Every structure is written in structure tokens, then in C-alpha cells.
Amino acid sequence: MWYTRPDVIHPAPRRFAARLTLVSLMVSLSACVRRSAPIAPTGHTPSSVAAAPPDLGSLRALASTQKRHVGVALATWHFSEPHYQEVAAAQFNSLTPENEMKWESVEPQPGQFSFRAGDALVSFAEQHQMRVRGHTLVWHNQVASWVKRLSGDQLHSAMINHVTASVEHWKGRIAQWDVVNEAIGDDGALRQNSPFTALGPGYIADAFRAAHAADPSAELVYNDYETEGDSGAKSDGMYRLVKELKESGVPIHGVGFQMHVDPRNWPSADSIQRNLERFAALGLFVELTEMDIAVGELPGTPEEKFTRQKQIAHEIVSACLRVPACVGITFWGLTDPQSWLSDEHWGRLRGRGPHFPLLFDANYRPKPVFDGVAQAFRGE
Ligand code: 9MR
């Protein structure tokens, strides 16, 4: 296991101090859960998000005062870990299943659906008044292997069946779906390594129409990565795609910007803000859907890396909050060791690790980056 040494960058406090911090965190977190008002589950404009009473102790309360969602990607295999559920429910008012609603999980064999793991996350969200972002219906990764053997009409109808069955199953319980994920390549055209690209660009419109027919009240999103800046082939390609969809009356309501930040090469907060604004001007809402900030390649001491991580988060969350149509920010995991970037295979994408990319450390203690996000929500 690659993630073995949290103490390298974040020295472990004495056990008693750690327990005390955790206990006080739990107390304030459970108070927040009790006090937080539910956020309205659906609606296509930020104004549909109801305000919660201000409570400076949790991100979800802070986000509610700004009429935004603050979310976390959760995985059922962590549910038995102490503190996982309490911290997630106390801090976040939105939940994205990290893997449980992907094609290989939901429809591993043609027409044989398996909704159990996704159901568990939806029930957890409902218990804690969290909105659910369904992730994801049509994606070239984590697609069941039988799908890769299809082409033409068979592939198209398998896609429509999959979208329809998934959205119908969770109708009224999933506020927002990532209908199509990562369809665009680095050159701005449809990506070459997706089996769906051979169907032609119409497959994207068809997937959105099928999702809308299955649940007309769900918000439907196109979601992609490294499209955060306001220029570049991929961002421009995504802009052309969603503009065309919107102008031709396809039921698309929002655009998701994943925001897996690689600090070695990342657009400025100004560029991100301008980009969110140009997509919003198309009449769509925008969200940051999978945020994390890898610090492995940042220069300096562990403290300096964490300070820079906090600044980056503060700048990006503030940029989102300056755009009225930017309705939410989701972090892609709860604690550092649970991040996809703590897996050696994926972590290499961001250079030398460990990357410590999330808001909480291995002991569920909030890191400086947590304060950066909270300060942004407080308008500081
Ligand atoms: O976090 C997910 C990880 O557990 C999976 O192994 C990985 C496999 O593709 O997918 C990760 O989540 C991805 C998300 O679904 C789409 N955007 C990129 C995310 C990170 O790879």
C-alpha cells in the first residue's frame, strides 16, 4: 500500500490529544447535523437551494448560508471505519457515490441490475439531508466488459436501456446526474478511446434525452476534467459541445468541472472564474464536482505544502462563489488515505507522492485546506 506514512508530512500528535480533538470535533459535528436545515433536492437554479441557520462549525452550514452545496464522494467500503459516516454527514450537504453507480457496478451483465450499493448511499444521504449527485451513466471507464464487445445499434440501445433503468430506479431521489462523463479528448474532439465515440456525437444528446424521459425533475450534467481554464482545446471543445446541445433543445442543465488540481500546471483562479462565467452565460449552472489538490510535487516543507494547498483551495472556492451560477463544490473523497491519488497507480499522474489531496487527514482531523474552504465560504 503506497499510503503508509501520514506522519511524513503531518506529524501524529500524542494519542490523548488526538482523541480529544476527535471527540470535540464529533461533538460540534453532531450538533451541526442536528441544526442544519435540509437543502432543497432539485431545481435548476441556485435560488432553489434553501438557506440553513448559520452555524460556523461545519462546511455544510457555511455553504448553506451562501445557498450552495458542499459535497463529498463516498464509498460504501469505508462505511465500517469509525468516524467516516459521522464526519461526512456533519460536514457535507451533498453526496456523490465514488464508484457504486458506475456501469460495471450497476449492470455487470446485460439487463441484470444491481442497485444495492447505490441504494445504501442514497439512503444514507436521505437520512442526513444530503443531496445526491448520481455518477455516472455513460463513461468509457468502469463500463461493464460486455458493453465493450458491442457496436452500432446494439451499443446504442444498451446505452439507452442502461440510462433509463438507472435513472428510473432512483427517480425522485437523485437530484442531479452526471449523464455523460469525459467524452472529450485533449484535442477538443470526441475522445478516441471511448466505445461510444463510434456512435457519432448524437449519442450524447440521446443519453440526455433518455435520462430526462426517465426522471424529468432530475438536473442533467455533462462532466469532464482539465476543462477548468478559459482557453485551450479541451475547454473550448467542451464549450462548443454543450452550447450545441443547449441550442438544439437537448435537456442539459449544468456542466461539471472536476477540479482535480495539479498544482504544477493549473489555470489561475481568474481564468477559472472567466470559464465558469462563459458556460453560465449559455444558461447552464456550473459545479466543481470532484475537487482535490495534490501536494506531492509542491516545493517546501510539509507545512509549506499544506499552506499552499489551503491558498489554492481558498482561491478556487472563492472563484466559484463569485459566480452566481456556480451552485456547488464536491471533494473527491473524505480523508487523504481514501483518495484515488493515494493509490500508487493513480498517484503517479500527479508526480511524486504522497499527495494528501483532501480536507481531512488519516485521523479525520481537518487540515489547513479545510480552513481555506471554510474561510472562502465565510467570504474572508
Ligand atoms: O475515485 C475513483 C476510483 O476509486 C476508481 O478506481 C477510478 C477508476 O476509474 O475512478 C475514480 O473516480 C474518477 C471519477 O469517477 C471520474 N473522474 C475521475 C475520477 C478519478 O479518477
XYZ file of C-alpha atoms and ligand atoms in Angstrom, residues 73 75 77 97-99 102 104 135-136 139 141-142 178 181-182 223-225 258 260 290 292 332-333 338-341 343 345-346 349, ligand 1:
54
model
C -17.619 11.450 -2.765
C -17.538 4.759 -0.953
C -16.362 0.042 1.554
C -21.149 7.780 -4.934
C -17.475 7.343 -5.834
C -17.929 4.065 -7.744
C -20.911 3.254 -12.486
C -19.801 -2.052 -14.164
C -22.259 9.461 -11.025
C -22.165 8.387 -13.815
C -18.449 6.821 -19.417
C -14.111 3.805 -17.906
C -15.541 1.295 -15.453
C -23.575 13.162 -14.477
C -18.634 11.826 -18.340
C -15.312 12.659 -20.017
C -18.930 16.380 -16.534
C -15.242 16.486 -17.538
C -11.668 17.096 -16.309
C -13.974 18.012 -11.925
C -8.530 17.510 -9.793
C -14.514 16.203 -7.926
C -8.783 17.560 -4.752
C -13.440 13.647 -4.243
C -13.169 11.665 -1.023
C -9.097 7.260 1.000
C -8.281 9.365 -2.066
C -7.846 7.766 -5.503
C -4.487 9.613 -5.578
C -3.313 4.571 -4.887
C -1.135 3.720 -9.898
C -3.256 6.888 -9.959
C -0.434 11.098 -12.590
O -12.174 7.620 -7.378
C -12.431 6.640 -8.356
C -11.522 5.443 -8.140
O -11.880 4.769 -6.943
C -11.596 4.494 -9.327
O -10.624 3.466 -9.182
C -11.346 5.269 -10.595
C -11.415 4.332 -11.789
O -11.620 4.955 -12.988
O -12.308 6.316 -10.723
C -12.175 7.268 -9.721
O -13.081 8.333 -9.903
C -12.975 9.067 -11.129
C -14.346 9.607 -11.442
O -15.286 8.567 -11.458
C -14.350 10.348 -12.771
N -13.346 11.386 -12.803
C -12.003 10.987 -12.397
C -12.053 10.293 -11.024
C -10.656 9.963 -10.544
O -10.062 9.038 -11.417
